[in-house]
Coordinates of C-alpha atoms in Angstrom, one line a residue:
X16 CA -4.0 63.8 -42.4
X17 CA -2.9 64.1 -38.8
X18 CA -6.1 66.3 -37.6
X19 CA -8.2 63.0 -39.6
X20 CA -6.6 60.7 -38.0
X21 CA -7.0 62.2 -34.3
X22 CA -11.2 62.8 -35.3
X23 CA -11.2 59.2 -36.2
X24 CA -9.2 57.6 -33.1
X25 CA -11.4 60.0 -31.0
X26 CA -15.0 58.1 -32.9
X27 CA -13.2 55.1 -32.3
X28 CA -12.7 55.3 -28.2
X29 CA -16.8 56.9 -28.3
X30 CA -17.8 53.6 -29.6
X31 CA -15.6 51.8 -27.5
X32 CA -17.0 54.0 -24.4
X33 CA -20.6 52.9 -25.6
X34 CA -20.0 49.4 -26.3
X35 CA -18.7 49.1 -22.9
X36 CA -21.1 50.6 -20.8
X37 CA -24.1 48.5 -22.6
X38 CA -22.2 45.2 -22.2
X39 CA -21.5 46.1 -18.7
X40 CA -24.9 47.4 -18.0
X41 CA -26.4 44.3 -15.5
X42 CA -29.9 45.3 -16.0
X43 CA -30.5 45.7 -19.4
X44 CA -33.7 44.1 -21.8
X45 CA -31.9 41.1 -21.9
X46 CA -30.7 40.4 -18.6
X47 CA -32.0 41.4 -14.8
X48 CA -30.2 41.1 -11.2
X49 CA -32.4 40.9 -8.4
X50 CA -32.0 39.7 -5.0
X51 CA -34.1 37.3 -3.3
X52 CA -32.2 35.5 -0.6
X53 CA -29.0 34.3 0.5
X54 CA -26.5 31.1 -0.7
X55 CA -29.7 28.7 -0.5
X56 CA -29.4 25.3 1.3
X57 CA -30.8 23.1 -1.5
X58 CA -32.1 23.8 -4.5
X59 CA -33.4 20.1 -4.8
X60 CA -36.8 20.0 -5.2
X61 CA -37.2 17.1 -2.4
X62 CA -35.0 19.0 0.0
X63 CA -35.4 22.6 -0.1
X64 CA -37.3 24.2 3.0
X65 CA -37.2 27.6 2.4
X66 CA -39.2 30.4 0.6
X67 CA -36.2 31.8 -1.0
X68 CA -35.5 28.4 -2.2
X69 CA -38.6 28.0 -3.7
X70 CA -38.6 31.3 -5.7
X71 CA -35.0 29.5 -7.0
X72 CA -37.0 26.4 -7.9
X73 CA -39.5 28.0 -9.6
X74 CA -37.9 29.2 -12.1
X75 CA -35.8 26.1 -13.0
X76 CA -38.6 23.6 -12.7
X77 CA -42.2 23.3 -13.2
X78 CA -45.0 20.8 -12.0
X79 CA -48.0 19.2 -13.3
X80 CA -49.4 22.3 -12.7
X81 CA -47.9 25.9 -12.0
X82 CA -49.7 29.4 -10.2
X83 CA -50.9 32.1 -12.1
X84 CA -50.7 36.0 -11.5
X85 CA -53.3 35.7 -8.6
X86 CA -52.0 32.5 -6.6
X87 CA -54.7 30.4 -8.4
X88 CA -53.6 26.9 -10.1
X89 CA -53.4 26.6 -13.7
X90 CA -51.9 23.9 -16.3
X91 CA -48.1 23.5 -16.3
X92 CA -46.3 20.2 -18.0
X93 CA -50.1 18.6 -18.3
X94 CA -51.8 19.7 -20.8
X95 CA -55.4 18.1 -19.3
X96 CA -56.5 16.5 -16.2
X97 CA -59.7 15.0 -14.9
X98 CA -60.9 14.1 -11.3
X99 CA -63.6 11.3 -10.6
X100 CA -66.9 11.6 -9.5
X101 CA -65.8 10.9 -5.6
X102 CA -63.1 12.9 -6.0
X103 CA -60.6 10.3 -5.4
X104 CA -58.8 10.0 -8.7
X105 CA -56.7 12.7 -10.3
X106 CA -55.7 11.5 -14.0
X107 CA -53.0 13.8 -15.5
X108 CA -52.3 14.0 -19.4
X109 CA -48.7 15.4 -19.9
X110 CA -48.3 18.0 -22.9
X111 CA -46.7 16.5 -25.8
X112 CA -43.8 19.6 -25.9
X113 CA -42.3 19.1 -22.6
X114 CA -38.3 18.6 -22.5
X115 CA -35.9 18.5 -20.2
X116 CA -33.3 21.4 -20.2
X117 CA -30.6 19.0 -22.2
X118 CA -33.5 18.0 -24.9
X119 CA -35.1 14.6 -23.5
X120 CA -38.2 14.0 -23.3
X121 CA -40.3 14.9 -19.7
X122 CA -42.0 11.7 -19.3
X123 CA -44.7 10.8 -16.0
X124 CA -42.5 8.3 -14.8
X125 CA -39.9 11.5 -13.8
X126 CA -43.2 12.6 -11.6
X127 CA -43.3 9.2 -10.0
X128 CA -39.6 8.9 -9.5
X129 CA -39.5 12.2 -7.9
X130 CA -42.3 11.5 -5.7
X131 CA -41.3 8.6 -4.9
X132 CA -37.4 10.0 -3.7
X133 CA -39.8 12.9 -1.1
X134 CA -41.2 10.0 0.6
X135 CA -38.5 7.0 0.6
X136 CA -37.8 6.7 4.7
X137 CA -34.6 6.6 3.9
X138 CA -34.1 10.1 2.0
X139 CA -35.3 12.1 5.8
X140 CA -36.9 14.5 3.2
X141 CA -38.7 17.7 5.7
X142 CA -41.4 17.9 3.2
X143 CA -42.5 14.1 2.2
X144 CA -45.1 14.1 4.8
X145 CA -47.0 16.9 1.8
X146 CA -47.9 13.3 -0.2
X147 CA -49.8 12.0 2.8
X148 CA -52.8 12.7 0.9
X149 CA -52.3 10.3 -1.6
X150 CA -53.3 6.3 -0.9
X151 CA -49.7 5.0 1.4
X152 CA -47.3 7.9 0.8
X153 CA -47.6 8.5 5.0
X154 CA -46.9 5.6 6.2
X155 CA -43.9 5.0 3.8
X156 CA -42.6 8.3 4.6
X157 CA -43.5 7.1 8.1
X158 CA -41.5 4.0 7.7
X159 CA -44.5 1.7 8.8
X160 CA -43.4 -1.5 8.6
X161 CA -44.2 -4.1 6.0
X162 CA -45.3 -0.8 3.6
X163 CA -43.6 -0.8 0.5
X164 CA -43.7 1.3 -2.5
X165 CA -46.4 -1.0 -4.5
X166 CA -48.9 0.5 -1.8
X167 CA -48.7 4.2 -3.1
X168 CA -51.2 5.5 -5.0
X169 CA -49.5 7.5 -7.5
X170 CA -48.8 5.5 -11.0
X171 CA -47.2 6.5 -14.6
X172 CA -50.3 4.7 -17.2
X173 CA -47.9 5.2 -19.8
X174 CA -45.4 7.8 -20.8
X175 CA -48.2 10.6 -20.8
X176 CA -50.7 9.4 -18.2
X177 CA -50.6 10.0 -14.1
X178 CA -53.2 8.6 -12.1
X179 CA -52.9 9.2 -8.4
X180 CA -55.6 8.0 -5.8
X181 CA -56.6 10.2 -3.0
X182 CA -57.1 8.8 0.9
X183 CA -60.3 11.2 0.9
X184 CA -61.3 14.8 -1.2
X185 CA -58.2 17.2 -1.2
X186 CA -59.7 20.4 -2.4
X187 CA -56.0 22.1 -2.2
X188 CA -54.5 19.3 -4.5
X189 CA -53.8 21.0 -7.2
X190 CA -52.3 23.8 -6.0
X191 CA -50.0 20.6 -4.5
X192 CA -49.1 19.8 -7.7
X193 CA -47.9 23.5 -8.6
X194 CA -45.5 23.1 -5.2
X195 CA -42.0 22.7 -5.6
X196 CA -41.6 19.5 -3.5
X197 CA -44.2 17.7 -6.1
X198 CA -41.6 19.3 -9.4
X199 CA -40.3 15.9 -11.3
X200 CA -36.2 14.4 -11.4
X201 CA -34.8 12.7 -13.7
X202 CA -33.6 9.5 -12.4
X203 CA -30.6 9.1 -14.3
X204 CA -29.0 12.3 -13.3
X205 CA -30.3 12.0 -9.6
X206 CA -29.5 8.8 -8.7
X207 CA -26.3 8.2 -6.8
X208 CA -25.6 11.7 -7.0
X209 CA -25.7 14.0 -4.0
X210 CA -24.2 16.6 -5.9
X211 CA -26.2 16.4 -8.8
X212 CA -27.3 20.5 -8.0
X213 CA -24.3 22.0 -7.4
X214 CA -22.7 21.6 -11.3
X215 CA -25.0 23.6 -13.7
X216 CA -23.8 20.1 -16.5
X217 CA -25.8 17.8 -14.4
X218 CA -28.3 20.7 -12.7
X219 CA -31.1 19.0 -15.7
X220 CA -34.5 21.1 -15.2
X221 CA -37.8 21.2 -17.0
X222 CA -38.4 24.7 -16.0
X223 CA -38.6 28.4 -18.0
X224 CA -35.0 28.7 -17.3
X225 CA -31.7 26.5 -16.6
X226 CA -28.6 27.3 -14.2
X227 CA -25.7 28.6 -16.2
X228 CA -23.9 29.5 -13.3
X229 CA -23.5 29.5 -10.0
X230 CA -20.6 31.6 -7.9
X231 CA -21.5 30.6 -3.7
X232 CA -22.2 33.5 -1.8
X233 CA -22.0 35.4 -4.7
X234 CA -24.3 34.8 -7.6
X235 CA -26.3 32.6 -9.8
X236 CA -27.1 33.0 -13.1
X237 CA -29.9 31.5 -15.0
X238 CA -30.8 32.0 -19.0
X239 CA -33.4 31.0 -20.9
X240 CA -34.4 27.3 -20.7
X241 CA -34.7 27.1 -24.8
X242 CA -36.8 23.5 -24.5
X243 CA -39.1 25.2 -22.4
X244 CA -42.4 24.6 -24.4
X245 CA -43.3 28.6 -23.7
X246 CA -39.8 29.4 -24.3
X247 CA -41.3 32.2 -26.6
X248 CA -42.9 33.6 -23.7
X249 CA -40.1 33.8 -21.4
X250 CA -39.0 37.6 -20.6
X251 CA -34.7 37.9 -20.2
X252 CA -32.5 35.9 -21.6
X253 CA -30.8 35.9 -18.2
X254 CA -31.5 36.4 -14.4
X255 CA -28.5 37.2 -12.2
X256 CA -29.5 36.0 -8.4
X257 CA -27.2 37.6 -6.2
X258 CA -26.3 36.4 -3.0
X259 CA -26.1 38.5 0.2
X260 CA -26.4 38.4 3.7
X261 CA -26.4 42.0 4.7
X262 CA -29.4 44.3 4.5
X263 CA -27.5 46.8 4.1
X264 CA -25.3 45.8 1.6
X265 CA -28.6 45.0 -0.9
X266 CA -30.0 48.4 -0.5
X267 CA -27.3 49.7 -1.1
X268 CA -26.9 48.1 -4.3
X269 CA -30.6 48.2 -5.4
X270 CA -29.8 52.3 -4.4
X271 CA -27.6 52.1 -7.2
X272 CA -29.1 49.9 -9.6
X273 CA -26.9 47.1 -9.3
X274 CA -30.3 45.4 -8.6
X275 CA -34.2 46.2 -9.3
X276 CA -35.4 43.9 -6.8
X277 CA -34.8 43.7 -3.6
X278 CA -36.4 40.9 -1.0
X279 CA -35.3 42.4 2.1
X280 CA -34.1 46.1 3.7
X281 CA -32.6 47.4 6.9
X282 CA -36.2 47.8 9.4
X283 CA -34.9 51.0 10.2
X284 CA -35.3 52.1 6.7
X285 CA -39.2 51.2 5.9
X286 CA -40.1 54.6 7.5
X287 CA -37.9 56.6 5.1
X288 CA -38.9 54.0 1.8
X289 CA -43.0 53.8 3.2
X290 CA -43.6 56.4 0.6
X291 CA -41.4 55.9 -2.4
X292 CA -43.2 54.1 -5.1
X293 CA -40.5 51.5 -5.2
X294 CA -41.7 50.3 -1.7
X295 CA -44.1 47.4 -1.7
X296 CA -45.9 45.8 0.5
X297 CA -48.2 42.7 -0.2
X298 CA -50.2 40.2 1.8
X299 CA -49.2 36.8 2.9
X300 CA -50.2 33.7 4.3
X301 CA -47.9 33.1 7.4
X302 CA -46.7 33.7 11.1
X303 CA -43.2 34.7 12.6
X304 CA -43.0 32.6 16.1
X305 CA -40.4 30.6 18.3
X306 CA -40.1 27.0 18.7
X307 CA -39.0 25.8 21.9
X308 CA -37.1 22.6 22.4
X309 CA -39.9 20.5 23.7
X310 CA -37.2 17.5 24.8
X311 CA -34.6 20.2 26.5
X312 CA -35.6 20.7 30.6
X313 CA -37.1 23.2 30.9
X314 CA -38.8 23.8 27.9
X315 CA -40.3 20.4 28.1
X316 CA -42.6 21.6 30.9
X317 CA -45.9 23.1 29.1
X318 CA -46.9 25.6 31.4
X319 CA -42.8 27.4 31.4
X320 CA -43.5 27.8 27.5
X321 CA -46.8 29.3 28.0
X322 CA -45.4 31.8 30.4
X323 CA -42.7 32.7 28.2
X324 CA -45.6 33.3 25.3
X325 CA -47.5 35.4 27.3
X326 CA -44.8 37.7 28.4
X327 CA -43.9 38.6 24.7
X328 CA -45.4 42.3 24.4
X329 CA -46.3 41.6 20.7
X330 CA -47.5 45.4 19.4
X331 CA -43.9 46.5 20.8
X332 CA -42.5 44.1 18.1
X333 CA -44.7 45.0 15.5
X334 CA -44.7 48.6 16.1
X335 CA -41.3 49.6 17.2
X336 CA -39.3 46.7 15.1
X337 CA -41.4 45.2 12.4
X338 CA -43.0 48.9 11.2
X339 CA -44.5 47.4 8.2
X340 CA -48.4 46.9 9.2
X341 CA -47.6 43.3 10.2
X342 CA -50.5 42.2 13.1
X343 CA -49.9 40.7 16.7
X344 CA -50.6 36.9 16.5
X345 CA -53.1 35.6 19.0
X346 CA -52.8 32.1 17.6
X347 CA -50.5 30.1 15.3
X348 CA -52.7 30.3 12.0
X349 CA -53.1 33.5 10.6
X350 CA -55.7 35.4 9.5
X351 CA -56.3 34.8 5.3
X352 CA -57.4 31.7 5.2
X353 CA -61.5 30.9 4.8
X354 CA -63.3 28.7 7.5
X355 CA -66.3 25.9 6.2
X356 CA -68.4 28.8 5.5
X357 CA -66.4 30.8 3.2
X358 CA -68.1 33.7 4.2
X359 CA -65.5 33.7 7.3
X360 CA -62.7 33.7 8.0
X361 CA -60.3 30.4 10.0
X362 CA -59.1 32.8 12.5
X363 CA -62.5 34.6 13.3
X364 CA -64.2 31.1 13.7
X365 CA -61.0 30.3 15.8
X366 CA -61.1 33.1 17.9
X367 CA -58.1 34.5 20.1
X368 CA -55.9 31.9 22.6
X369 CA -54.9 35.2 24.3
X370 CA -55.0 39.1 24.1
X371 CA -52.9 40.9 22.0
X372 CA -54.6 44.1 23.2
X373 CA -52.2 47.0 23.8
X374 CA -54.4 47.3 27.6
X375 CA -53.9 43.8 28.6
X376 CA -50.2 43.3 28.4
X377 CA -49.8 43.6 31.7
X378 CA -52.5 41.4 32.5
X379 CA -50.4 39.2 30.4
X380 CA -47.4 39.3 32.5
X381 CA -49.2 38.5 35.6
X382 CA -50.5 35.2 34.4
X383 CA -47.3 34.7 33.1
X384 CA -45.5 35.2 36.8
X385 CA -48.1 32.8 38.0
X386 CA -47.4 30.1 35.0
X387 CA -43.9 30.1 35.9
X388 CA -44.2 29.8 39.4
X389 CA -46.6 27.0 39.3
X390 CA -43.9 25.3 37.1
X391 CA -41.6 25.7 39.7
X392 CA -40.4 28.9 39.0
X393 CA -41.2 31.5 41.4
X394 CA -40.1 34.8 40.1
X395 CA -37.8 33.0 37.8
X396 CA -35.6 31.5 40.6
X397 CA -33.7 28.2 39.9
X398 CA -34.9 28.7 36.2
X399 CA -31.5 27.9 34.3
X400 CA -30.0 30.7 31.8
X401 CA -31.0 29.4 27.7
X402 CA -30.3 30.6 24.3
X403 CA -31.7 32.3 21.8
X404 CA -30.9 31.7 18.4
X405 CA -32.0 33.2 15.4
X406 CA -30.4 33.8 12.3
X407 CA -28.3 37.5 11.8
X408 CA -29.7 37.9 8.0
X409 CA -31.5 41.1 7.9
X410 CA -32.0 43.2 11.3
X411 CA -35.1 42.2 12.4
X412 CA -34.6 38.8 13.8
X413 CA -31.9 40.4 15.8
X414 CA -33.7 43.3 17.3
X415 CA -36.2 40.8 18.1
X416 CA -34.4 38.6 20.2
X417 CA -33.0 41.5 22.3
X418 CA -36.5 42.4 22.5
X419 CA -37.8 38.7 24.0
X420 CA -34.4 39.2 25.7
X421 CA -35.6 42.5 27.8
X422 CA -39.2 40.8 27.9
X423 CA -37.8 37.3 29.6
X424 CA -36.1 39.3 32.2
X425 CA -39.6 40.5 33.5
X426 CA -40.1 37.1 34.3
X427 CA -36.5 36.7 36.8
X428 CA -34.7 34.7 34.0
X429 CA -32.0 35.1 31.2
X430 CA -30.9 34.4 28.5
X431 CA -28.2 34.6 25.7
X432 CA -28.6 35.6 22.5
X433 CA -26.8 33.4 19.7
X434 CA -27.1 34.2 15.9
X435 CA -25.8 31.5 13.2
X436 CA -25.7 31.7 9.7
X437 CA -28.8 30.7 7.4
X438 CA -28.0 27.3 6.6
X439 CA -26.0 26.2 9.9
X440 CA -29.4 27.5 11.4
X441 CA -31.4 25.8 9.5
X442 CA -29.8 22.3 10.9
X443 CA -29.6 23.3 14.0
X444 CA -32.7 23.8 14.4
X445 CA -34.0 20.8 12.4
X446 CA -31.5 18.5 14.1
X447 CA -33.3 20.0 17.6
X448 CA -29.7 21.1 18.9
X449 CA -31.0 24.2 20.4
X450 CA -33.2 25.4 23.3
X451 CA -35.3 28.5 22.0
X452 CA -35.5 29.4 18.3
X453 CA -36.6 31.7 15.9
X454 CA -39.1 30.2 13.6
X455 CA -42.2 31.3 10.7
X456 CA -43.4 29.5 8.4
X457 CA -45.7 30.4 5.4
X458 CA -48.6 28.6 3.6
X459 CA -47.4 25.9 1.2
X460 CA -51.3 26.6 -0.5
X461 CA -54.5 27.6 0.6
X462 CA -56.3 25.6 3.4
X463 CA -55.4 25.9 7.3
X464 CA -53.9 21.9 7.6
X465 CA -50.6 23.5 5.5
X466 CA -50.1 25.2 9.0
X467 CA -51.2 22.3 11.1
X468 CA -49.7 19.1 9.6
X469 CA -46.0 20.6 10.1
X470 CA -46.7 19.0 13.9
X471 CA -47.3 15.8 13.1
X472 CA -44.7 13.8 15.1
X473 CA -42.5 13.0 11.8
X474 CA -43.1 16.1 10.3
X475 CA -39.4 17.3 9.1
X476 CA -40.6 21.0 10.2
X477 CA -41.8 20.0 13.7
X478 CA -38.7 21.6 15.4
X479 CA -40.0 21.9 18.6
X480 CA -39.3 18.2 18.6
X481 CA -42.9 17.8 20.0
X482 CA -45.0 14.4 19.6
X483 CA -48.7 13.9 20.7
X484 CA -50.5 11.4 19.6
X485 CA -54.1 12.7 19.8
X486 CA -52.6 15.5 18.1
X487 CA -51.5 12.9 15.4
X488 CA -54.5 10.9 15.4
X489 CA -57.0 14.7 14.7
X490 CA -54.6 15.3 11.9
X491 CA -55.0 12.2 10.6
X492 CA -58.6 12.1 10.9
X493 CA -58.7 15.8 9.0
X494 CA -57.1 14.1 6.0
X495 CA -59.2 11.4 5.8
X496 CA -62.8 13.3 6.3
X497 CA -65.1 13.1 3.5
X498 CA -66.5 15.8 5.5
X499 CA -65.7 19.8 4.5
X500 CA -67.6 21.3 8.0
X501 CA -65.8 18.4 9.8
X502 CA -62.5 18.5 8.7
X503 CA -62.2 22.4 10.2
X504 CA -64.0 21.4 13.3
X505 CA -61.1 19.1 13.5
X506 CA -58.6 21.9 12.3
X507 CA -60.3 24.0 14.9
X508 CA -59.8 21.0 17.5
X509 CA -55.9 20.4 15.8
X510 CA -55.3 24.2 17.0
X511 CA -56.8 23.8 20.3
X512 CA -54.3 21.3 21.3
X513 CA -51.5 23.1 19.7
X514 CA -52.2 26.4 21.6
X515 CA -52.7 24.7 25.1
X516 CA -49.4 22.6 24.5
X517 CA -47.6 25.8 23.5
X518 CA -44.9 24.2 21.2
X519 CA -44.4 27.4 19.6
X520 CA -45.1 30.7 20.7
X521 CA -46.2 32.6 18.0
X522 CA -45.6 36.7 17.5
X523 CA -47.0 38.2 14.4
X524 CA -48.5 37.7 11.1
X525 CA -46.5 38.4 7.9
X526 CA -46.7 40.8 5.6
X527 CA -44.4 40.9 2.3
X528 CA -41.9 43.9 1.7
X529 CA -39.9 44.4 -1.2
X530 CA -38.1 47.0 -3.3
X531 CA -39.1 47.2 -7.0
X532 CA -37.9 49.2 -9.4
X533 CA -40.0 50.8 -11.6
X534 CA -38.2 50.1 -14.4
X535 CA -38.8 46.3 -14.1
X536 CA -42.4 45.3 -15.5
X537 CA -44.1 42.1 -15.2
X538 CA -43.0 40.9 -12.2
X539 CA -45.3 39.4 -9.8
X540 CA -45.4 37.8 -6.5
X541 CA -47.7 35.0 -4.9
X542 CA -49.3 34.9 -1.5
X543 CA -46.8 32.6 -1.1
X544 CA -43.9 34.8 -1.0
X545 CA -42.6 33.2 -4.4
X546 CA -41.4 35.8 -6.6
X547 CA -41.8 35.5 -10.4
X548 CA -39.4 37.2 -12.8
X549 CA -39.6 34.8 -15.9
X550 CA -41.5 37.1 -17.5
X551 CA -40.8 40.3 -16.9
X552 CA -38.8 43.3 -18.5
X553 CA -37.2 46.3 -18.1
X554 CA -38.5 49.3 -19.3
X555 CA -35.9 52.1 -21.1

């Protein structure tokens, strides 16, 4: 009996053992981790301004219209849509399944409300100016006066029916309506609640999945949205985000399978991971570069931030520090996008604002010396000591800065580097509290304006705080051509300005690097930079 006994506690504590280690398992069938960013700023729809954001967003709401596997629009909440002759008036027909994550009912006036709430003067949104293209949404998000909310082209028919008027032929609309500033709110939870996305009980989505939980700076977990109309479709029953700010730190823990994605990895590691078939790298649409305070002396003299352009040596950034194939910018928009004639590309059409060749750097410098001096600046003397500031997630933006750092000094001035954390850096830099920053910015959808309007004087993502008006009024003439060869001879023009003014300095085009496991399956990625995991799974 004893000997029994003993064989059966010892079955016992094996089953226990087992039990244990599959409900502790984090990446399992039913549930994945995977790393994609930091604590995020917002996870509003109206407010958030960052990719990682977005891939947040994604997954908790969807828009009239969502992206499939290869970037390309395709029907979300509507279920139909038709566009006029003139190619003025988009009508929308919601799907009849649609619910909110607590069981109501998704209705077109949620769209409205939440467009509306983007553009309201008031709300300061960074991304209302994305509505200009529909009939008033500019000037109310410019604050015009005497322009109310009647005046905006965007209307709810009925409980089913958008119809939203055009200011002239958008042929990137709907890939607008897939973006995650265009995703509908529910008035009732919104309204008079600024903290209506921290708590997961009034967090109400019309996405995939729903916010379960959410740990700061640790983790946030999302399951299965079960009113999601494709809810049948979805892949794990839950997604663990975690939350970290050290590069290290996240391989490590995608090393041990604590995570089967990973967004981000030590520079100094791509060399070693360049051949491992859990290395990844993608294409995207989008440029690293630095803002420069355009209302802090003397950043506000145009010729100082050209000088300070030219003397970045961009292939030593790409090739010692960035390692990953990304290219040396000679212009703000990168190279990806199609001109008129989609046979070519905007950049080719464009051409160069300066060489990037390895031969010519030096050539660089000396124009650069002669800028500065003309500004008043010989060999950097009387030029006043600045700061740098980037953020200190990941390595490269540091390794960067000491970089510009060592380049600046070939010019006879200094400067001090100054890292902040994401989201104090993100309002610094918004607010304009800074003098030189660390900046990129990727393609909200296809077509070169996504990386031109963000100047406009009240663009919320014009950090360099810099206002022309005849840059305004060619940006406002691209959005209301009729005209497909002149609205990129305007773009053309747009970029012109930019480049001479020198707001920005830019460094390098993008490219998108991520670990993935093999195990997980299904996962795909936009040129975007959004990352999709609602339908993916993970292989035994």
């Amino acid at each position: 009996m004893r000997k029994r006994k003993s064989i059966l506690f010892l079955l016992l504590v094996i089953v226990i053992c087992i039990f244990t280690a599959c409900s502790t398992n984090e990446n399992s069938e039913k549930t994945i981790s995977v790393y994609v960013g930091s604590e995020p700023e917002s996870i509003d729809p109206a407010y958030n301004q960052t990719v990682d954001g977005a891939t947040l967003l994604i997954h908790a709401f969807e828009g009239l219209m969502t992206l499939d596997k290869d970037g390309k629009p395709m029907l979300g909440q509507a279920e139909k849509y038709s566009i006029s002759d003139d190619g003025l008036t988009y009508t929308f027909t919601l799907r009849d399944d649609i619910k909110w994550s607590d069981g109501d009912p998704v209705k077109a006036d949620d769209f409205i409300y939440a467009w509306k709430r983007a553009i309201e003067y008031k709300n300061a949104t960074v991304y209302g100016y994305l509505f200009d293209v529909i009939v008033g949404a500019g000037d109310i998000y410019g604050g015009v006066e005497g322009v109310t909310m009647d005046d905006f082209g965007a209307r709810a028919i009925d409980d089913k029916t958008i119809e939203i008027t055009l200011i002239a032929p958008t042929p990137y609309f709907l890939e607008l309506c897939a973006y995650p500033t265009y995703f509908p709110v529910r008035e009732d939870i919104v309204e008079d609640n600024d903290s209506w996305t921290i708590n997961p009980d009034t967090y109400i989505t019309n996405g995939p999945y729903k916010l379960e939980s959410w740990t700061h700076n640790s983790e946030m977990i999302y399951v299965k949205n079960e009113n999601y109309y494709k809810y049948k479709d979805l892949g794990p029953d839950q997604i663990k985000f975690v939350l970290m700010t050290d590069a290290n730190a996240v391989l490590a823990a995608f090393q041990n399978g604590d995570i089967l994605f990973s967004d981000d990895m030590p520079n100094e590691e791509i060399d070693a991971w360049r051949e491992k078939p859990e290395f990844n790298i993608e294409g995207e649409l989008g440029t690293y570069y630095i803002s420069f305070n355009t209302e802090k002396e003397p950043f506000d003299n145009f010729k100082v931030r050209q000088a300070l352009s030219l003397a970045i040596d961009r292939n030593f950034i790409v090739e010692q520090i960035g390692r990953a194939g990304q290219q040396p910018a000679p212009a703000f928009i990168p190279t990806g996008l199609t001109d008129a004639d989609v046979t070519k590309e905007f950049r080719d059409v464009g051409g160069d604002y300066y060489s990037v060749a390895k031969g010519d750097y030096e050539k660089n410098l000396r124009e650069a010396k002669k800028l500065l001096a003309e500004a008043g600046y010989p060999e950097g003397k009387g030029f006043p000591k600045f700061e740098y500031m980037y953020n200190p997630e990941g390595s490269t933006h540091a390794l960067i800065g000491q970089a510009l750092q060592d380049m600046w000094k070939e010019l006879g001035i200094e400067c001090t580097l100054v890292d902040q954390e994401w989201n104090t850096f993100l309002q610094i830099r918004q607010d304009g509290n800074y003098q030189v920053a660390r900046n990129g910015w990727g393609a909200d959808y296809d077509d070169p304006i996504t990386f031109i309007d963000m100047f406009l004087s009240n663009s919320g993502h014009n950090n360099s705080q810099w206002k022309n008006a005849e840059y305004d009024k060619i940006v406002n003439k691209i959005k209301n051509s009729f005209d497909t060869e002149e609205r990129f001879e305007l773009m053309h023009e747009a970029e012109d300005l930019l480049m001479q003014e020198a707001p920005i300095a830019p460094i390098f085009y993008y490219v998108d690097i991520f670990l993935k496991s093999e195990k997980l399956e299904g996962f795909y990625s936009s040129p975007l930079g959004f990352k999709y995991f609602m339908y993916s799974s993970v292989s035994k």
